[in-house]
Amino acid sequence: MSRLLVDGGTPLEGEIRISGAKNSALPILAACLLTDEPMHLVNVPHLLDVTTTVELLRRMGVEVTVHDTMDLEIGAGSIRSFFAPYELVKTMRASILVLGPLVARHGEAHVSLPGGCAIGVRPVDLHLEGLRRMGAEVWVENGYIRARAGRLRGAHLFLDVVSVTATENLLMAAVLAEGESVIDNAACEPEVVDLARCLTRMGARIRGAGTDHIVVEGVPRLHGARHRILPDRIETGTYLAAALLTRGHVRLKHTRLDLLEAVVEKLREAGAEIAYGPDWIELRSVSRPRAVDVTTAPYPGFPTDMQAQFTVLNAVAEGVGTVRETIFENRFMHVHELQRMGADIRLSGRTAIVRGVPALQSAPVTATDLRASASLVLAGLGAEGTTVVDCIHHIDRGYECIEEKLTQLGARIRRVGLNYDPGVFGRAEDTDSTPSAMARG
Ligand code: EPZ
């Protein structure tokens, strides 16, 4: 475990490259189980969750070659086990995405129940019910999802709740099923579209990906393919928010504005000047952000994965902004840490009422989940002094080389080990050990 030391007060300036999307890479890695032929994936982000998924595939006997460019060659023809162990699944609930492909391709799967996670209960009933509707026998015993099936049958599936991974799991099951499947109330996220594009390259017959009505004509088998992972819209939004927060001027390459229009609209409402091209977005800001009201919603609405970052923006903005979380029941844990940094936030059910203060105060804070940890780094960038962010293994799950990218933009940020003692902030005589002195090296 390590910590990040973040010195506040420096406007972010410069340009960085946006990585491939974590939430696109994970389902597409699982989709490689649907064929025995080689798959070639490029623009795969170098993240803890990707490493975990590669480890999971390797445990099953799948051959995975990681090139130094982070391109992946995957050969599932050598698979010998259909087992996803608790020790891996508990660290990354998206491991459940191997369930649909294993049942569809091999008629068998033993996948640990993901269990809850920091942001909510995160049930998987829609995944299991959909597979049953397609003819699989699915039961749970000793904490594992067990599934058995002959060739799956196409079915009309209606998702009671919009769920990205349930849509993806059932889409991957349907592509090899006998006959036609329909997924209604499907998730429309760009990552679902990217998965559908990859499956289509593999020979699947899919219509309507990106809408809430997806139609799949099952085929007997899929062949290998090459696929470039979509840019990460949440990483993009996180760095744009950081630039606005620090009144900087950044240019993000290898990304696309159409992936995060709801976020860009809110950044403009908060005072950001935004320009863009086919594969870049530029943000400039010279004044304190204005408070905005956001309500999270399934795509194309405002993404829940950007909620924590906008809570931080509102915490230092001019005015009062409300942040309403409609997707997860417990996604305000960053609020308690921000309050320790002087943020004026009142929680009322699933709404945070945020009254902006001129600046946050640095403090030792603890990350609780992936996007909350990113928001604490943003808070540190906007605070006076040096903020110490603990438990940053969360952040390594979803942000590739965050300190290198922020350093490239001029931020003063460094990773230290657990033995680092934040000391008592602000004691003048501790010049050799105060965080600022340490951070400057
Ligand atoms: C995906 O999670 C993303 N993860 C999440 O990103 C993202 O926050 C979320 O979609 C919402 O956009 C990946 O794509 C790997 P859910 P997903 O648990 O689809 C209910 C990040 O930070 N539900 O399905 O797994 C559930 O209670 C992560 O990158 C059921 O009721 O989200 C919730 O209210 C965090 N039954 C809603 O659906 C089910 O069977 C969505 O939750 C499944 C879900």
Tab-separated table of C-alpha atoms and ligand atoms in Angstrom:
chain	number	residue	atom	x	y	z
A	1	MET	CA	0.000	0.000	0.000
A	2	SER	CA	1.269	3.488	-0.684
A	3	ARG	CA	0.127	7.078	-0.469
A	4	LEU	CA	0.023	10.086	-2.745
A	5	LEU	CA	1.313	13.471	-1.575
A	6	VAL	CA	-0.484	16.227	-3.464
A	7	ASP	CA	0.674	19.858	-3.276
A	8	GLY	CA	-2.138	22.303	-4.039
A	9	GLY	CA	-2.137	25.672	-5.749
A	10	THR	CA	-0.600	24.940	-9.171
A	11	PRO	CA	-2.754	25.507	-12.297
A	12	LEU	CA	-2.529	22.433	-14.568
A	13	GLU	CA	-0.938	23.328	-17.909
A	14	GLY	CA	0.064	21.181	-20.879
A	15	GLU	CA	-1.142	18.109	-22.714
A	16	ILE	CA	-1.470	14.388	-21.935
A	17	ARG	CA	-2.692	11.259	-23.669
A	18	ILE	CA	-5.927	9.646	-22.502
A	19	SER	CA	-5.738	5.868	-22.050
A	20	GLY	CA	-8.071	3.149	-23.252
A	21	ALA	CA	-11.296	2.793	-21.258
A	22	LYS	CA	-11.164	0.445	-18.255
A	23	ASN	CA	-14.909	-0.275	-18.576
A	24	SER	CA	-14.463	-1.215	-22.211
A	25	ALA	CA	-11.299	-3.300	-21.796
A	26	LEU	CA	-12.830	-5.493	-19.066
A	27	PRO	CA	-15.869	-6.809	-21.020
A	28	ILE	CA	-13.786	-7.128	-24.203
A	29	LEU	CA	-11.188	-9.230	-22.395
A	30	ALA	CA	-14.057	-11.489	-21.280
A	31	ALA	CA	-15.379	-11.593	-24.872
A	32	CYS	CA	-12.105	-13.270	-25.927
A	33	LEU	CA	-13.473	-16.403	-24.219
A	34	LEU	CA	-16.096	-16.653	-26.971
A	35	THR	CA	-13.629	-17.914	-29.602
A	36	ASP	CA	-10.693	-20.346	-29.791
A	37	GLU	CA	-8.966	-18.102	-32.316
A	38	PRO	CA	-6.386	-15.434	-31.396
A	39	MET	CA	-7.627	-12.001	-30.368
A	40	HIS	CA	-5.448	-8.877	-30.671
A	41	LEU	CA	-6.377	-5.900	-28.467
A	42	VAL	CA	-4.682	-2.501	-28.717
A	43	ASN	CA	-4.915	0.655	-26.566
A	44	VAL	CA	-5.496	-1.497	-23.488
A	45	PRO	CA	-4.960	0.616	-20.345
A	46	HIS	CA	-2.247	-0.493	-17.925
A	47	LEU	CA	-4.466	-0.773	-14.820
A	48	LEU	CA	-4.812	-3.015	-11.784
A	49	ASP	CA	-8.254	-4.188	-12.962
A	50	VAL	CA	-6.806	-5.200	-16.347
A	51	THR	CA	-3.984	-7.083	-14.605
A	52	THR	CA	-6.553	-8.852	-12.414
A	53	THR	CA	-8.597	-9.860	-15.466
A	54	VAL	CA	-5.487	-11.123	-17.278
A	55	GLU	CA	-4.618	-13.163	-14.167
A	56	LEU	CA	-8.157	-14.565	-14.097
A	57	LEU	CA	-7.959	-15.607	-17.772
A	58	ARG	CA	-4.522	-17.160	-17.249
A	59	ARG	CA	-5.822	-19.155	-14.248
A	60	MET	CA	-8.390	-20.641	-16.632
A	61	GLY	CA	-5.589	-21.706	-18.976
A	62	VAL	CA	-6.088	-18.911	-21.505
A	63	GLU	CA	-2.865	-17.761	-23.152
A	64	VAL	CA	-2.290	-14.020	-22.727
A	65	THR	CA	0.752	-12.262	-24.172
A	66	VAL	CA	1.309	-8.712	-22.972
A	67	HIS	CA	3.458	-6.699	-25.377
A	68	ASP	CA	5.548	-3.784	-24.113
A	69	THR	CA	3.093	-1.450	-25.858
A	70	MET	CA	0.373	-2.996	-23.615
A	71	ASP	CA	-1.140	-4.605	-26.741
A	72	LEU	CA	-2.586	-7.977	-25.745
A	73	GLU	CA	-2.676	-11.241	-27.704
A	74	ILE	CA	-5.243	-13.628	-26.234
A	75	GLY	CA	-5.706	-17.299	-27.146
A	76	ALA	CA	-8.638	-18.965	-25.367
A	77	GLY	CA	-8.264	-22.202	-27.342
A	78	SER	CA	-6.125	-23.533	-24.486
A	79	ILE	CA	-8.786	-22.934	-21.783
A	80	ARG	CA	-9.000	-25.813	-19.286
A	81	SER	CA	-11.013	-24.400	-16.356
A	82	PHE	CA	-14.274	-22.468	-16.092
A	83	PHE	CA	-13.626	-21.305	-12.532
A	84	ALA	CA	-13.367	-17.676	-11.326
A	85	PRO	CA	-12.076	-17.775	-7.719
A	86	TYR	CA	-13.359	-15.588	-4.857
A	87	GLU	CA	-9.859	-14.253	-4.149
A	88	LEU	CA	-9.842	-12.508	-7.564
A	89	VAL	CA	-13.558	-11.728	-7.936
A	90	LYS	CA	-13.724	-10.027	-4.519
A	91	THR	CA	-11.119	-7.493	-5.693
A	92	MET	CA	-12.965	-6.714	-8.898
A	93	ARG	CA	-16.700	-7.316	-9.322
A	94	ALA	CA	-16.408	-6.935	-13.092
A	95	SER	CA	-14.966	-10.491	-13.059
A	96	ILE	CA	-18.620	-11.501	-13.307
A	97	LEU	CA	-18.291	-10.634	-17.007
A	98	VAL	CA	-16.721	-14.058	-17.690
A	99	LEU	CA	-19.999	-15.742	-16.739
A	100	GLY	CA	-21.920	-15.108	-19.979
A	101	PRO	CA	-19.059	-16.058	-22.327
A	102	LEU	CA	-18.209	-19.255	-20.390
A	103	VAL	CA	-21.819	-20.485	-20.406
A	104	ALA	CA	-22.320	-19.520	-24.059
A	105	ARG	CA	-19.088	-21.076	-25.347
A	106	HIS	CA	-18.520	-23.989	-22.934
A	107	GLY	CA	-21.897	-24.624	-21.276
A	108	GLU	CA	-20.357	-24.387	-17.807
A	109	ALA	CA	-19.188	-21.719	-15.333
A	110	HIS	CA	-18.275	-21.484	-11.636
A	111	VAL	CA	-17.924	-17.804	-10.779
A	112	SER	CA	-17.667	-16.424	-7.261
A	113	LEU	CA	-20.449	-14.063	-6.275
A	114	PRO	CA	-18.845	-10.582	-6.358
A	115	GLY	CA	-20.216	-9.618	-2.944
A	116	GLY	CA	-20.937	-6.017	-2.111
A	117	CYS	CA	-18.599	-3.139	-2.709
A	118	ALA	CA	-18.025	0.235	-1.124
A	119	ILE	CA	-20.554	2.077	-3.275
A	120	GLY	CA	-23.471	-0.288	-2.887
A	121	VAL	CA	-24.912	-3.806	-2.709
A	122	ARG	CA	-24.422	-4.285	-6.482
A	123	PRO	CA	-26.677	-7.341	-7.005
A	124	VAL	CA	-26.296	-9.651	-10.023
A	125	ASP	CA	-29.841	-10.995	-10.204
A	126	LEU	CA	-30.354	-9.579	-13.709
A	127	HIS	CA	-27.298	-11.464	-14.975
A	128	LEU	CA	-28.511	-14.792	-13.538
A	129	GLU	CA	-32.164	-14.378	-14.524
A	130	GLY	CA	-31.198	-13.522	-18.101
A	131	LEU	CA	-29.082	-16.672	-18.456
A	132	ARG	CA	-31.955	-18.753	-17.055
A	133	ARG	CA	-34.282	-17.203	-19.646
A	134	MET	CA	-31.799	-18.382	-22.277
A	135	GLY	CA	-32.017	-21.966	-21.027
A	136	ALA	CA	-29.115	-22.199	-18.599
A	137	GLU	CA	-29.455	-23.928	-15.248
A	138	VAL	CA	-28.073	-21.368	-12.772
A	139	TRP	CA	-27.817	-21.751	-9.006
A	140	VAL	CA	-25.757	-20.355	-6.150
A	141	GLU	CA	-23.949	-22.507	-3.601
A	142	ASN	CA	-21.140	-21.797	-1.146
A	143	GLY	CA	-20.781	-18.254	-2.446
A	144	TYR	CA	-20.378	-19.340	-6.071
A	145	ILE	CA	-22.609	-18.934	-9.100
A	146	ARG	CA	-22.850	-22.326	-10.804
A	147	ALA	CA	-24.172	-22.540	-14.356
A	148	ARG	CA	-24.759	-25.397	-16.796
A	149	ALA	CA	-26.275	-25.326	-20.291
A	150	GLY	CA	-26.418	-26.961	-23.666
A	151	ARG	CA	-26.492	-24.410	-26.488
A	152	LEU	CA	-28.293	-21.336	-25.142
A	153	ARG	CA	-31.607	-20.380	-26.726
A	154	GLY	CA	-32.366	-16.837	-27.904
A	155	ALA	CA	-34.839	-15.041	-25.602
A	156	HIS	CA	-36.568	-11.698	-25.084
A	157	LEU	CA	-34.839	-10.191	-22.041
A	158	PHE	CA	-36.137	-7.141	-20.195
A	159	LEU	CA	-33.748	-5.603	-17.647
A	160	ASP	CA	-35.745	-4.197	-14.705
A	161	VAL	CA	-32.888	-1.790	-13.977
A	162	VAL	CA	-30.391	-0.320	-16.446
A	163	SER	CA	-27.175	-2.210	-15.758
A	164	VAL	CA	-24.069	-1.894	-17.938
A	165	THR	CA	-22.466	-5.206	-16.972
A	166	ALA	CA	-25.766	-7.109	-17.046
A	167	THR	CA	-26.318	-5.806	-20.592
A	168	GLU	CA	-22.770	-6.828	-21.530
A	169	ASN	CA	-22.947	-10.289	-19.936
A	170	LEU	CA	-26.226	-11.121	-21.646
A	171	LEU	CA	-25.080	-9.663	-24.973
A	172	MET	CA	-22.041	-11.968	-24.863
A	173	ALA	CA	-24.281	-14.921	-24.011
A	174	ALA	CA	-26.720	-14.115	-26.834
A	175	VAL	CA	-24.180	-13.924	-29.683
A	176	LEU	CA	-23.711	-17.739	-29.644
A	177	ALA	CA	-27.300	-18.666	-28.714
A	178	GLU	CA	-29.681	-20.481	-31.051
A	179	GLY	CA	-31.974	-17.935	-32.737
A	180	GLU	CA	-32.770	-14.315	-31.964
A	181	SER	CA	-32.401	-12.508	-28.615
A	182	VAL	CA	-33.704	-9.080	-27.683
A	183	ILE	CA	-32.374	-7.093	-24.729
A	184	ASP	CA	-34.808	-4.341	-23.702
A	185	ASN	CA	-34.018	-1.528	-21.269
A	186	ALA	CA	-30.389	-2.230	-22.218
A	187	ALA	CA	-27.594	0.130	-21.123
A	188	CYS	CA	-26.556	2.614	-23.854
A	189	GLU	CA	-23.073	3.410	-22.541
A	190	PRO	CA	-20.270	3.841	-25.146
A	191	GLU	CA	-18.519	0.848	-23.557
A	192	VAL	CA	-21.493	-1.364	-24.522
A	193	VAL	CA	-21.176	-0.053	-28.092
A	194	ASP	CA	-17.430	-0.772	-28.078
A	195	LEU	CA	-18.066	-4.346	-26.914
A	196	ALA	CA	-20.704	-4.791	-29.646
A	197	ARG	CA	-18.228	-3.463	-32.231
A	198	CYS	CA	-15.640	-5.994	-31.116
A	199	LEU	CA	-18.169	-8.857	-31.141
A	200	THR	CA	-19.318	-7.830	-34.632
A	201	ARG	CA	-15.687	-7.933	-35.812
A	202	MET	CA	-15.627	-11.493	-34.422
A	203	GLY	CA	-18.628	-12.408	-36.583
A	204	ALA	CA	-21.551	-11.662	-34.263
A	205	ARG	CA	-24.798	-10.254	-35.651
A	206	ILE	CA	-25.939	-7.354	-33.431
A	207	ARG	CA	-28.317	-4.430	-34.088
A	208	GLY	CA	-29.197	-1.520	-31.806
A	209	ALA	CA	-26.099	-1.388	-29.557
A	210	GLY	CA	-26.081	2.089	-28.007
A	211	THR	CA	-29.871	2.084	-27.751
A	212	ASP	CA	-32.073	0.495	-25.070
A	213	HIS	CA	-33.267	-2.133	-27.578
A	214	ILE	CA	-30.561	-4.552	-28.758
A	215	VAL	CA	-31.329	-7.394	-31.182
A	216	VAL	CA	-28.902	-10.311	-31.591
A	217	GLU	CA	-29.044	-13.077	-34.215
A	218	GLY	CA	-27.097	-15.996	-32.696
A	219	VAL	CA	-24.321	-17.640	-34.753
A	220	PRO	CA	-22.683	-21.081	-34.277
A	221	ARG	CA	-19.188	-19.712	-33.650
A	222	LEU	CA	-17.073	-16.565	-33.586
A	223	HIS	CA	-13.614	-16.033	-35.090
A	224	GLY	CA	-10.606	-14.054	-33.862
A	225	ALA	CA	-10.310	-10.307	-34.455
A	226	ARG	CA	-8.228	-7.222	-33.763
A	227	HIS	CA	-9.812	-4.376	-31.761
A	228	ARG	CA	-8.729	-0.971	-30.472
A	229	ILE	CA	-10.175	-0.104	-27.050
A	230	LEU	CA	-12.278	3.055	-26.856
A	231	PRO	CA	-10.818	6.137	-25.085
A	232	ASP	CA	-11.683	6.427	-21.394
A	233	ARG	CA	-14.415	9.079	-21.018
A	234	ILE	CA	-14.213	9.066	-17.210
A	235	GLU	CA	-10.445	9.592	-17.184
A	236	THR	CA	-11.076	12.390	-19.711
A	237	GLY	CA	-13.730	14.014	-17.511
A	238	THR	CA	-11.541	13.665	-14.416
A	239	TYR	CA	-8.616	15.592	-15.969
A	240	LEU	CA	-10.943	18.228	-17.418
A	241	ALA	CA	-12.424	18.754	-13.941
A	242	ALA	CA	-8.897	18.975	-12.483
A	243	ALA	CA	-7.980	21.655	-15.028
A	244	LEU	CA	-11.100	23.694	-14.223
A	245	LEU	CA	-10.515	23.295	-10.490
A	246	THR	CA	-6.937	24.595	-10.725
A	247	ARG	CA	-7.825	27.362	-13.273
A	248	GLY	CA	-5.463	25.828	-15.785
A	249	HIS	CA	-5.230	25.122	-19.495
A	250	VAL	CA	-4.931	21.516	-20.682
A	251	ARG	CA	-5.241	19.579	-23.919
A	252	LEU	CA	-6.240	15.900	-23.763
A	253	LYS	CA	-5.268	13.755	-26.770
A	254	HIS	CA	-6.633	10.406	-28.024
A	255	THR	CA	-10.132	11.100	-26.695
A	256	ARG	CA	-13.471	12.279	-28.085
A	257	LEU	CA	-15.938	14.887	-26.823
A	258	ASP	CA	-18.980	12.936	-28.042
A	259	LEU	CA	-18.251	10.311	-25.341
A	260	LEU	CA	-18.973	12.710	-22.479
A	261	GLU	CA	-21.284	15.481	-23.732
A	262	ALA	CA	-23.279	15.629	-20.462
A	263	VAL	CA	-20.040	16.231	-18.543
A	264	VAL	CA	-18.791	18.856	-21.015
A	265	GLU	CA	-22.098	20.745	-20.758
A	266	LYS	CA	-21.732	20.905	-16.963
A	267	LEU	CA	-18.069	22.004	-17.232
A	268	ARG	CA	-19.136	24.840	-19.555
A	269	GLU	CA	-21.955	25.776	-17.142
A	270	ALA	CA	-19.298	25.931	-14.406
A	271	GLY	CA	-17.325	28.438	-16.466
A	272	ALA	CA	-14.877	26.336	-18.500
A	273	GLU	CA	-13.917	27.356	-22.049
A	274	ILE	CA	-13.809	24.145	-24.085
A	275	ALA	CA	-12.560	23.539	-27.624
A	276	TYR	CA	-12.306	20.153	-29.337
A	277	GLY	CA	-11.361	18.228	-32.462
A	278	PRO	CA	-11.845	14.678	-33.734
A	279	ASP	CA	-9.440	13.186	-31.190
A	280	TRP	CA	-8.705	15.930	-28.629
A	281	ILE	CA	-10.382	18.215	-26.096
A	282	GLU	CA	-8.944	21.455	-24.670
A	283	LEU	CA	-10.090	23.209	-21.504
A	284	ARG	CA	-9.070	26.664	-20.315
A	285	SER	CA	-10.204	28.459	-17.159
A	286	VAL	CA	-9.021	31.650	-15.542
A	287	SER	CA	-11.551	32.114	-12.776
A	288	ARG	CA	-13.115	30.298	-9.858
A	289	PRO	CA	-15.651	27.711	-11.085
A	290	ARG	CA	-19.350	28.438	-10.683
A	291	ALA	CA	-21.456	25.913	-8.692
A	292	VAL	CA	-23.618	23.574	-10.798
A	293	ASP	CA	-26.438	21.118	-10.051
A	294	VAL	CA	-25.874	17.545	-11.290
A	295	THR	CA	-28.047	14.441	-11.164
A	296	THR	CA	-26.461	11.133	-12.135
A	297	ALA	CA	-28.269	8.965	-14.682
A	298	PRO	CA	-27.605	6.160	-17.158
A	299	TYR	CA	-25.927	7.250	-20.421
A	300	PRO	CA	-26.345	9.699	-22.095
A	301	GLY	CA	-27.152	11.320	-18.723
A	302	PHE	CA	-24.525	12.624	-16.322
A	303	PRO	CA	-22.307	9.628	-15.371
A	304	THR	CA	-22.244	8.459	-11.750
A	305	ASP	CA	-18.497	7.868	-12.214
A	306	MET	CA	-18.063	11.663	-12.464
A	307	GLN	CA	-20.197	12.478	-9.407
A	308	ALA	CA	-17.364	12.595	-6.863
A	309	GLN	CA	-15.242	14.814	-9.101
A	310	PHE	CA	-18.082	17.357	-9.458
A	311	THR	CA	-18.719	17.269	-5.719
A	312	VAL	CA	-15.129	18.499	-5.343
A	313	LEU	CA	-15.607	21.143	-8.051
A	314	ASN	CA	-18.686	22.433	-6.235
A	315	ALA	CA	-16.776	22.390	-2.934
A	316	VAL	CA	-14.513	25.221	-4.172
A	317	ALA	CA	-16.983	26.893	-6.563
A	318	GLU	CA	-18.809	30.219	-6.331
A	319	GLY	CA	-22.285	29.534	-4.942
A	320	VAL	CA	-24.248	26.448	-3.883
A	321	GLY	CA	-24.551	23.326	-6.048
A	322	THR	CA	-26.536	20.115	-5.508
A	323	VAL	CA	-25.244	16.671	-6.436
A	324	ARG	CA	-27.895	13.945	-6.663
A	325	GLU	CA	-26.775	10.285	-6.902
A	326	THR	CA	-29.519	8.104	-8.407
A	327	ILE	CA	-27.561	4.970	-9.377
A	328	PHE	CA	-25.790	3.767	-6.213
A	329	GLU	CA	-27.018	3.919	-2.647
A	330	ASN	CA	-23.695	4.646	-0.977
A	331	ARG	CA	-21.562	6.782	-3.256
A	332	PHE	CA	-20.894	9.769	-0.970
A	333	MET	CA	-18.040	8.382	1.137
A	334	HIS	CA	-15.699	11.003	-0.328
A	335	VAL	CA	-17.927	13.653	1.331
A	336	HIS	CA	-16.709	12.836	4.854
A	337	GLU	CA	-13.085	13.145	3.721
A	338	LEU	CA	-13.818	16.425	1.913
A	339	GLN	CA	-15.483	17.797	5.065
A	340	ARG	CA	-12.196	17.105	6.869
A	341	MET	CA	-10.574	19.375	4.263
A	342	GLY	CA	-12.993	22.173	5.107
A	343	ALA	CA	-15.670	21.490	2.497
A	344	ASP	CA	-19.158	22.762	3.388
A	345	ILE	CA	-21.342	19.817	2.333
A	346	ARG	CA	-24.661	18.687	3.788
A	347	LEU	CA	-26.023	15.245	2.910
A	348	SER	CA	-29.765	14.780	2.591
A	349	GLY	CA	-30.591	11.258	1.459
A	350	ARG	CA	-29.036	10.792	-1.964
A	351	THR	CA	-28.360	14.508	-2.407
A	352	ALA	CA	-25.294	16.499	-1.378
A	353	ILE	CA	-25.854	20.251	-0.941
A	354	VAL	CA	-22.435	21.846	-1.497
A	355	ARG	CA	-21.652	25.462	-0.566
A	356	GLY	CA	-18.376	26.471	-2.185
A	357	VAL	CA	-15.475	27.746	-0.062
A	358	PRO	CA	-12.572	29.791	-1.523
A	359	ALA	CA	-10.106	26.945	-0.925
A	360	LEU	CA	-9.948	23.575	0.815
A	361	GLN	CA	-7.363	22.867	3.530
A	362	SER	CA	-4.837	20.084	3.055
A	363	ALA	CA	-5.240	17.052	5.324
A	364	PRO	CA	-4.460	13.328	5.516
A	365	VAL	CA	-7.437	11.629	3.799
A	366	THR	CA	-8.383	8.051	2.937
A	367	ALA	CA	-9.708	6.780	-0.372
A	368	THR	CA	-12.634	4.356	-0.191
A	369	ASP	CA	-13.370	3.532	-3.819
A	370	LEU	CA	-12.029	4.224	-7.268
A	371	ARG	CA	-13.724	7.493	-8.179
A	372	ALA	CA	-13.712	8.811	-4.601
A	373	SER	CA	-9.922	8.407	-4.582
A	374	ALA	CA	-9.617	10.411	-7.800
A	375	SER	CA	-11.797	13.146	-6.271
A	376	LEU	CA	-9.494	13.343	-3.226
A	377	VAL	CA	-6.504	13.896	-5.514
A	378	LEU	CA	-8.454	16.688	-7.220
A	379	ALA	CA	-9.266	18.135	-3.811
A	380	GLY	CA	-5.557	18.084	-2.961
A	381	LEU	CA	-4.776	19.957	-6.191
A	382	GLY	CA	-7.230	22.663	-5.100
A	383	ALA	CA	-6.175	22.814	-1.443
A	384	GLU	CA	-3.576	24.986	0.308
A	385	GLY	CA	-0.614	22.871	1.412
A	386	THR	CA	0.034	19.169	0.920
A	387	THR	CA	-2.724	16.566	1.091
A	388	VAL	CA	-1.824	12.935	1.825
A	389	VAL	CA	-4.176	10.483	0.105
A	390	ASP	CA	-4.093	7.028	1.678
A	391	CYS	CA	-5.243	3.650	0.266
A	392	ILE	CA	-4.523	4.652	-3.303
A	393	HIS	CA	-4.650	1.054	-4.565
A	394	HIS	CA	-8.232	2.078	-5.388
A	395	ILE	CA	-6.985	4.738	-7.779
A	396	ASP	CA	-4.558	2.348	-9.480
A	397	ARG	CA	-7.545	0.214	-10.466
A	398	GLY	CA	-8.856	2.861	-12.833
A	399	TYR	CA	-6.305	5.588	-13.585
A	400	GLU	CA	-3.192	4.723	-15.596
A	401	CYS	CA	-0.022	6.460	-14.295
A	402	ILE	CA	-1.999	9.211	-12.563
A	403	GLU	CA	0.977	10.862	-10.889
A	404	GLU	CA	3.033	10.800	-14.106
A	405	LYS	CA	0.181	12.355	-16.083
A	406	LEU	CA	-0.506	15.025	-13.446
A	407	THR	CA	3.233	15.776	-13.140
A	408	GLN	CA	3.301	16.194	-16.925
A	409	LEU	CA	0.632	18.871	-16.414
A	410	GLY	CA	2.763	20.630	-13.802
A	411	ALA	CA	1.201	19.253	-10.637
A	412	ARG	CA	3.414	18.603	-7.611
A	413	ILE	CA	2.470	15.031	-6.679
A	414	ARG	CA	4.447	12.013	-5.522
A	415	ARG	CA	3.867	8.469	-4.318
A	416	VAL	CA	5.374	7.522	-0.934
A	417	GLY	CA	5.398	4.357	1.102
A	418	LEU	CA	3.434	3.612	4.260
A	419	ASN	CA	6.360	4.584	6.474
A	420	TYR	CA	5.930	8.212	5.457
A	421	ASP	CA	4.824	10.267	8.482
A	422	PRO	CA	2.575	13.175	7.497
A	423	GLY	CA	3.612	14.803	10.769
A	424	VAL	CA	1.695	17.737	12.158
A	425	PHE	CA	0.797	20.060	9.323
A	426	GLY	CA	2.174	23.563	9.298
A	427	ARG	CA	4.745	23.333	12.159
A	428	ALA	CA	7.419	25.747	10.850
A	429	GLU	CA	10.253	23.943	12.673
A	430	ASP	CA	9.479	20.716	10.814
A	431	THR	CA	10.805	22.134	7.569
A	432	ASP	CA	12.797	18.992	6.826
A	433	SER	CA	9.847	16.652	7.312
A	434	THR	CA	6.725	18.683	6.519
A	435	PRO	CA	4.864	17.246	3.536
A	436	SER	CA	5.539	20.296	1.366
A	437	ALA	CA	9.285	20.038	1.958
A	438	MET	CA	9.137	16.270	1.358
A	439	ALA	CA	6.989	16.671	-1.734
A	440	ARG	CA	9.436	19.189	-3.210
A	441	GLY	CA	12.093	16.571	-2.537
B	1	EPZ	C1	-20.828	-0.270	-14.499
B	1	EPZ	O1	-21.073	-1.028	-13.353
B	1	EPZ	C2	-19.427	0.301	-14.335
B	1	EPZ	N1	-18.463	-0.782	-14.203
B	1	EPZ	C3	-19.383	1.197	-13.089
B	1	EPZ	O2	-18.095	1.789	-13.060
B	1	EPZ	C4	-20.433	2.292	-13.239
B	1	EPZ	O3	-20.419	3.097	-12.090
B	1	EPZ	C5	-21.823	1.652	-13.436
B	1	EPZ	O4	-21.799	0.776	-14.593
B	1	EPZ	C6	-22.906	2.695	-13.665
B	1	EPZ	O5	-22.598	3.429	-14.795
B	1	EPZ	C7	-18.078	-1.448	-15.309
B	1	EPZ	O6	-18.549	-1.194	-16.408
B	1	EPZ	C8	-17.045	-2.529	-15.114
B	1	EPZ	P1	-24.363	-2.226	-11.623
B	1	EPZ	P2	-22.261	-2.097	-13.350
B	1	EPZ	O7	-23.734	-2.856	-10.421
B	1	EPZ	O8	-22.919	-2.230	-14.647
B	1	EPZ	C9	-28.625	-2.381	-10.253
B	1	EPZ	C10	-16.100	2.507	-12.078
B	1	EPZ	O9	-15.873	3.354	-11.215
B	1	EPZ	N2	-28.501	-3.817	-10.563
B	1	EPZ	O10	-25.008	-3.116	-12.599
B	1	EPZ	O11	-21.741	-3.349	-12.737
B	1	EPZ	C11	-27.634	-1.897	-9.203
B	1	EPZ	O12	-28.154	-2.075	-7.902
B	1	EPZ	C12	-17.257	1.539	-11.914
B	1	EPZ	O13	-15.454	2.371	-13.146
B	1	EPZ	C13	-29.480	-4.699	-10.151
B	1	EPZ	O14	-30.433	-4.302	-9.497
B	1	EPZ	O15	-23.280	-1.389	-12.386
B	1	EPZ	C14	-27.465	-0.428	-9.575
B	1	EPZ	O16	-28.532	0.319	-9.022
B	1	EPZ	C15	-17.948	1.740	-10.577
B	1	EPZ	N3	-29.356	-6.020	-10.470
B	1	EPZ	C16	-27.591	-0.418	-11.088
B	1	EPZ	O17	-28.247	-1.641	-11.421
B	1	EPZ	C17	-28.308	-6.491	-11.219
B	1	EPZ	O18	-28.260	-7.712	-11.524
B	1	EPZ	C18	-26.238	-0.386	-11.814
B	1	EPZ	O19	-25.354	-1.138	-11.030
B	1	EPZ	C19	-27.327	-5.572	-11.632
B	1	EPZ	C20	-27.447	-4.244	-11.296
